[in-house]
Coordinates of C-alpha atoms and ligand atoms in Angstrom, one line a residue:
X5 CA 14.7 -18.9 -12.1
X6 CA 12.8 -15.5 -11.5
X7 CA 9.9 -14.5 -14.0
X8 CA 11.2 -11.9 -16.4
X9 CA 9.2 -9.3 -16.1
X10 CA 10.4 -7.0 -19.1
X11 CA 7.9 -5.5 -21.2
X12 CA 5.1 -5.8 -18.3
X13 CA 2.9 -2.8 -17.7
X14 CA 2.3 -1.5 -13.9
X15 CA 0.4 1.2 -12.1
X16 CA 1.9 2.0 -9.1
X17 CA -0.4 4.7 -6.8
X18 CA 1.8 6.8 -4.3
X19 CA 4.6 6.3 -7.0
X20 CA 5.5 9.8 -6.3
X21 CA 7.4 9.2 -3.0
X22 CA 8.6 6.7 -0.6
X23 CA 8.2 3.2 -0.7
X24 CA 6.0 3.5 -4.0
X25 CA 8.4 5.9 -5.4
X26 CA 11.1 3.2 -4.6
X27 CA 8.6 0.2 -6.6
X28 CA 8.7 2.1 -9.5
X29 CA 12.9 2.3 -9.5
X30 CA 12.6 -1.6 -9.1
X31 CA 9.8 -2.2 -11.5
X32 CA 12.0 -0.1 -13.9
X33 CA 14.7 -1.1 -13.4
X34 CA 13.6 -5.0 -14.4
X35 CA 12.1 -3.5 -17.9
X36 CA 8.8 -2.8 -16.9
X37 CA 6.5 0.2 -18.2
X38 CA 5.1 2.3 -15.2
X39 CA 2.7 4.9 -14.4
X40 CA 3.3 6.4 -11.2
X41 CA 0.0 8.1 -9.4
X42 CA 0.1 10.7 -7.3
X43 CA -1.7 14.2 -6.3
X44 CA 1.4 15.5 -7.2
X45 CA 2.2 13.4 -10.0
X46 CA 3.8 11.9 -12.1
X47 CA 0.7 10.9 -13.6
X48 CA -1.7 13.6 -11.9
X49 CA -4.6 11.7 -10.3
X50 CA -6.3 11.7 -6.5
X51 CA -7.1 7.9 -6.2
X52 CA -10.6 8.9 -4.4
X53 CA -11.6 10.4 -7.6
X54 CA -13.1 7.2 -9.1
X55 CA -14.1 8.8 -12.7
X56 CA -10.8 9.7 -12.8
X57 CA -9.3 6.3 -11.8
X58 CA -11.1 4.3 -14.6
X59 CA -10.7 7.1 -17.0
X60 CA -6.8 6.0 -16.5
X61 CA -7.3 2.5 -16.6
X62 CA -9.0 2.9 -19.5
X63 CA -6.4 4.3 -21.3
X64 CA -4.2 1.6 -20.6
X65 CA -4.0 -0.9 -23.5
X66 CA -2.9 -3.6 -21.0
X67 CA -2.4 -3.9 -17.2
X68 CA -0.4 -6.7 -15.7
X69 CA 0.7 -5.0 -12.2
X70 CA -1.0 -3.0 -9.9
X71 CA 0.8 -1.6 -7.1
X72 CA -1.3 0.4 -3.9
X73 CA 0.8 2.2 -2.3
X74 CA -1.6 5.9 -2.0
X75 CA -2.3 6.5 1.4
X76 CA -3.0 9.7 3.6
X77 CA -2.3 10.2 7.3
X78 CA -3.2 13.2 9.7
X79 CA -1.3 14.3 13.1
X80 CA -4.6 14.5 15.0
X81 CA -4.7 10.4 14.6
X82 CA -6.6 9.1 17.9
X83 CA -9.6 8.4 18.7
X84 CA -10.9 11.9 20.7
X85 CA -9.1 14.0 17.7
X86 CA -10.5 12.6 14.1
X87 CA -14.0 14.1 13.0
X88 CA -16.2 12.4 10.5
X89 CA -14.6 14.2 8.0
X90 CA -11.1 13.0 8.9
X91 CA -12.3 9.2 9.4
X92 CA -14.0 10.0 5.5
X93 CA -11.2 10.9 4.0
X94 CA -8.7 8.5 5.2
X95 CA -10.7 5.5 4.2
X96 CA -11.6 7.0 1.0
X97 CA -8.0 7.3 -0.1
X98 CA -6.5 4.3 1.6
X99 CA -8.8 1.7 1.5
X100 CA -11.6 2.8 -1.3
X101 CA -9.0 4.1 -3.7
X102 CA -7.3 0.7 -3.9
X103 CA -10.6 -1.0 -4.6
X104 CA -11.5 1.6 -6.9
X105 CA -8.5 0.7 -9.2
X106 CA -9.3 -3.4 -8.8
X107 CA -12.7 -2.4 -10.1
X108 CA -11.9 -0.5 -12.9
X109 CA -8.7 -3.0 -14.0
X110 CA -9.9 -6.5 -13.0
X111 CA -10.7 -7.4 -16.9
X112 CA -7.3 -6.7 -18.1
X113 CA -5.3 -8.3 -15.1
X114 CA -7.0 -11.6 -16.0
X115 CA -6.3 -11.2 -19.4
X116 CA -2.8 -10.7 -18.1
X117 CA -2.9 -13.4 -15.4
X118 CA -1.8 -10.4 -12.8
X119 CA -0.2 -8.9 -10.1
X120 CA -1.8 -7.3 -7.3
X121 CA 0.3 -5.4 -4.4
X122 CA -1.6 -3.7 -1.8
X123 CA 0.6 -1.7 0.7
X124 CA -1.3 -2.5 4.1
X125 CA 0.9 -2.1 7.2
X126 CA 1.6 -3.5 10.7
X127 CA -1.0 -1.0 12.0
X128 CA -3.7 -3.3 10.4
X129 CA -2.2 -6.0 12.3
X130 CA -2.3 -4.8 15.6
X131 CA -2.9 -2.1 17.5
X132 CA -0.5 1.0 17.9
X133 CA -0.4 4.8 17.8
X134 CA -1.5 5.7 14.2
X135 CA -4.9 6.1 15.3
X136 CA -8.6 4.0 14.7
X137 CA -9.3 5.6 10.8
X138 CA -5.5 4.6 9.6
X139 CA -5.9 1.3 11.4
X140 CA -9.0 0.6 10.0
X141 CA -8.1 1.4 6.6
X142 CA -5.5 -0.6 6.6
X143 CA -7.2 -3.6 8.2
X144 CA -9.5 -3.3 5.3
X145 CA -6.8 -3.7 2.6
X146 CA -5.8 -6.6 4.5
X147 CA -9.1 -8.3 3.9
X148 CA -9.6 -6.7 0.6
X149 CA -7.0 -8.4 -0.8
X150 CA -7.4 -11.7 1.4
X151 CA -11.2 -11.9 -0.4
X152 CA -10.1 -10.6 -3.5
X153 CA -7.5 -13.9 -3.9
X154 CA -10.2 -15.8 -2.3
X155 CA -12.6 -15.7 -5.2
X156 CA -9.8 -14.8 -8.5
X157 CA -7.3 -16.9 -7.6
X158 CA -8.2 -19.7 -10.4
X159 CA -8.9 -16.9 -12.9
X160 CA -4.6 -16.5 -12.2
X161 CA -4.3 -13.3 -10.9
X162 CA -2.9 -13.0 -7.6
X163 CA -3.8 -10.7 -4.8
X164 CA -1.3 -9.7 -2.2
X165 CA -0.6 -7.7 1.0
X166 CA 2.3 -6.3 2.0
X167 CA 2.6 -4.8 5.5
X168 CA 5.6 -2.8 6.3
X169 CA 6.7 -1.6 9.8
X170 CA 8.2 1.3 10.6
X171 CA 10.3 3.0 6.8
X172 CA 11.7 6.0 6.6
X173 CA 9.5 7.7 4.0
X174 CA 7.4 11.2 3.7
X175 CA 4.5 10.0 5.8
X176 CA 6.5 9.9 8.9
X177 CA 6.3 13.9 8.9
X178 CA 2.7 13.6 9.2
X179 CA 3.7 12.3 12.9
X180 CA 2.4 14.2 16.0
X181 CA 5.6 14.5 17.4
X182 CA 9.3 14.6 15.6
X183 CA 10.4 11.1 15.5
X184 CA 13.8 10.9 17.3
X185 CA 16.8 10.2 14.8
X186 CA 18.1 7.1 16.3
X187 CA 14.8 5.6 15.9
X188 CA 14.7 6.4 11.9
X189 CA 18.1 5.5 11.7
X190 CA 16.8 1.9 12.3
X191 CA 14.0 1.9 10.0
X192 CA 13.2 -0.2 6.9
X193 CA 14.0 2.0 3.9
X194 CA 11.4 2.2 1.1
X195 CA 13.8 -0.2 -1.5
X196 CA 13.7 -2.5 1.3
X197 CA 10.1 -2.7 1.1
X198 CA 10.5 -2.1 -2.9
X199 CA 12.7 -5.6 -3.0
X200 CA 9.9 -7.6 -1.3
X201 CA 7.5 -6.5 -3.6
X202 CA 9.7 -7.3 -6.7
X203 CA 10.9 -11.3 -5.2
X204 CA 7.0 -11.7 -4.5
X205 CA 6.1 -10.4 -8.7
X206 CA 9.1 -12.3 -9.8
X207 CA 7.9 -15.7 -8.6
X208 CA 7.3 -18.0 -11.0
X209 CA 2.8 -17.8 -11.7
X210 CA 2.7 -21.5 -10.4
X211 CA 3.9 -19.8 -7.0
X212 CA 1.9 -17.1 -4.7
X213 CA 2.6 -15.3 -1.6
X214 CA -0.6 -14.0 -0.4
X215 CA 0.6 -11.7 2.7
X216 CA 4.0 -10.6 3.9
X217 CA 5.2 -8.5 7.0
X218 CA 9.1 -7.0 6.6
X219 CA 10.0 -5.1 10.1
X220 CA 12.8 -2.9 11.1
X221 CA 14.8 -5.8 13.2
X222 CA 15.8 -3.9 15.7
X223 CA 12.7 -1.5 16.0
X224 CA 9.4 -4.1 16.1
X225 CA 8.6 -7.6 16.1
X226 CA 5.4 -9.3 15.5
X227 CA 2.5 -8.2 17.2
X228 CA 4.5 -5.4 18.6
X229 CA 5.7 -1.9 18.1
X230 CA 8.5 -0.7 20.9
X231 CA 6.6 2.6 21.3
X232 CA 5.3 4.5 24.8
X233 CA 2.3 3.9 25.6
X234 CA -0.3 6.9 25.0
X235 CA -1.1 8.8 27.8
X236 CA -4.9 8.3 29.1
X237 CA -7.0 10.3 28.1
X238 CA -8.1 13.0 30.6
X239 CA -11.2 13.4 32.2
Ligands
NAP27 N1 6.3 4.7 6.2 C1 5.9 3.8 7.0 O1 6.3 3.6 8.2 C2 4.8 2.8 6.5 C3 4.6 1.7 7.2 C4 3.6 0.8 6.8 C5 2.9 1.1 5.6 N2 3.1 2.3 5.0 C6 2.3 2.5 3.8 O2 3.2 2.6 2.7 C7 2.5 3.3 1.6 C8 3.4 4.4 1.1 O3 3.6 5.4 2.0 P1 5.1 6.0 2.3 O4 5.4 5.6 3.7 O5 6.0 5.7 1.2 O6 4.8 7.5 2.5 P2 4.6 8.7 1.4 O7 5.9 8.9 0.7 O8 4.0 9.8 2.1 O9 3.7 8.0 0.3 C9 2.3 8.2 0.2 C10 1.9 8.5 -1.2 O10 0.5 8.5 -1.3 C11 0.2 9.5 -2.3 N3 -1.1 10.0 -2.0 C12 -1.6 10.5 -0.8 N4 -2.9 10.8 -1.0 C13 -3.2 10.5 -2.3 C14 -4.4 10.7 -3.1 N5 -5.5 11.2 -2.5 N6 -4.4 10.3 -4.4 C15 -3.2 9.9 -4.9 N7 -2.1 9.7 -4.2 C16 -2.1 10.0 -2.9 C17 1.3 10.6 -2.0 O11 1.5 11.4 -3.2 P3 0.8 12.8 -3.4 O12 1.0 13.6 -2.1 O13 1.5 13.4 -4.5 O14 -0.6 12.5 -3.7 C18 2.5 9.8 -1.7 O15 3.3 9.5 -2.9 C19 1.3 3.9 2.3 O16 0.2 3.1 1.9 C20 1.6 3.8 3.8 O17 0.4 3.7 4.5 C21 4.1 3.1 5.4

């Protein structure tokens, strides 16, 4: 029997668009109270900004869910492309903004016994062509959330990681290179993502599922993604 989870309060970062957009349908739509985060909104908020970040939490009475899904990507993603700037920014939102809203909302998810989703991603898993900074970033969630559990899991409150493959979301304009339209055709969607998240929240408490990887069947399997290989680089 699935825990009801009516009545529950979320924040879900990146709940703009894609696959975070597509949690906050499903959270929703089983009766709980979210706040989506975005640049753009709903609620108006740049996770890297940590004043603002706790300034939210804050102002939460309660929080038993927190979903990371924020993340930025560039199109000048390898190695010889990103500046200091570039590598900055991406960890700042991807990786620093998740802890930044563990940080400011660890009290009340023990009080609540929590939920905590990050989004990670194959590309944390192994290696593939969305460049060293998202990699790393996303790496980092990965064992964010792996030393997170490690030390909170008798307090109750369970740390996840969910890495999706390929999903045919917003970020995938940020490409170098249109992405052909067979290939997206075969992509996860976001609610696919958005269902994993909710079977892994709906678990009875007794019951935890500290990482999963969903794939596009057709498109990846583990430890691989069925791209080219880059060119070398010249010179
Ligand atoms: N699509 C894929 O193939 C794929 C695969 C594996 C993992 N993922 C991960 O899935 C998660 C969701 O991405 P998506 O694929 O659904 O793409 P998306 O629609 O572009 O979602 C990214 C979200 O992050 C928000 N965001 C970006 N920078 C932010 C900032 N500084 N502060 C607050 N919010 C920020 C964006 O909203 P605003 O622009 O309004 O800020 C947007 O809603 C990401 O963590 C991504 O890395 C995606």
């Amino acid at each position: 029997m699935p825990e009801s989870l009516a009545g529950k309060v979320a924040v879900v970062t990146g709940g703009g668009s894609g696959i975070g957009a597509a949690v906050v349908h499903a959270l929703t739509g089983a009766g709980v109270n979210c706040h989506a985060v975005g640049r753009r909104g709903p609620v108006k908020l740049d996770v890297s900004d940590q004043r603002a970040v706790q300034a939210l939490v804050d102002s939460l009475e309660r929080l038993d869910i927190l979903v990371c899904a924020a993340a930025d990507q560039v199109q000048g993603r390898r190695l010889d492309q990103i500046t200091p700037a570039v590598w900055d920014h991406l960890l700042a939102v991807n990786l620093s903004g998740a802890f930044y809203f563990i940080n400011a909302g660890l009290a009340k998810l023990r009080r609540a016994r929590g939920d905590v989703i990050l989004i990670g991603s194959v590309s944390g898993l192994w290696p593939d062509l969305s460049g060293p900074a998202y990699q790393a970033s996303k790496a980092g969630l990965n064992a964010l959330s792996r030393a997170a559990g490690f030390e909170e899991h008798r307090a109750g409150v369970r740390f996840s990681v969910v890495n999706p493959g390929l999903t045919d979301t917003p970020i995938m304009l940020k490409r170098p290179a249109p992405v052909p339209a067979e290939t997206t055709a075969a992509m996860l969607r976001p609610e696919d993502v958005a269902e994993a998240c909710l079977m892994m929240l709906a678990l009875p408490h007794r019951a935890h599922i500290p990482e999963l990887t969903i794939l596009p069947t057709v498109l990846q399997s583990a430890g691989n993604t069925s791209a080219p290989n880059p060119k070398p680089p010249e010179g």
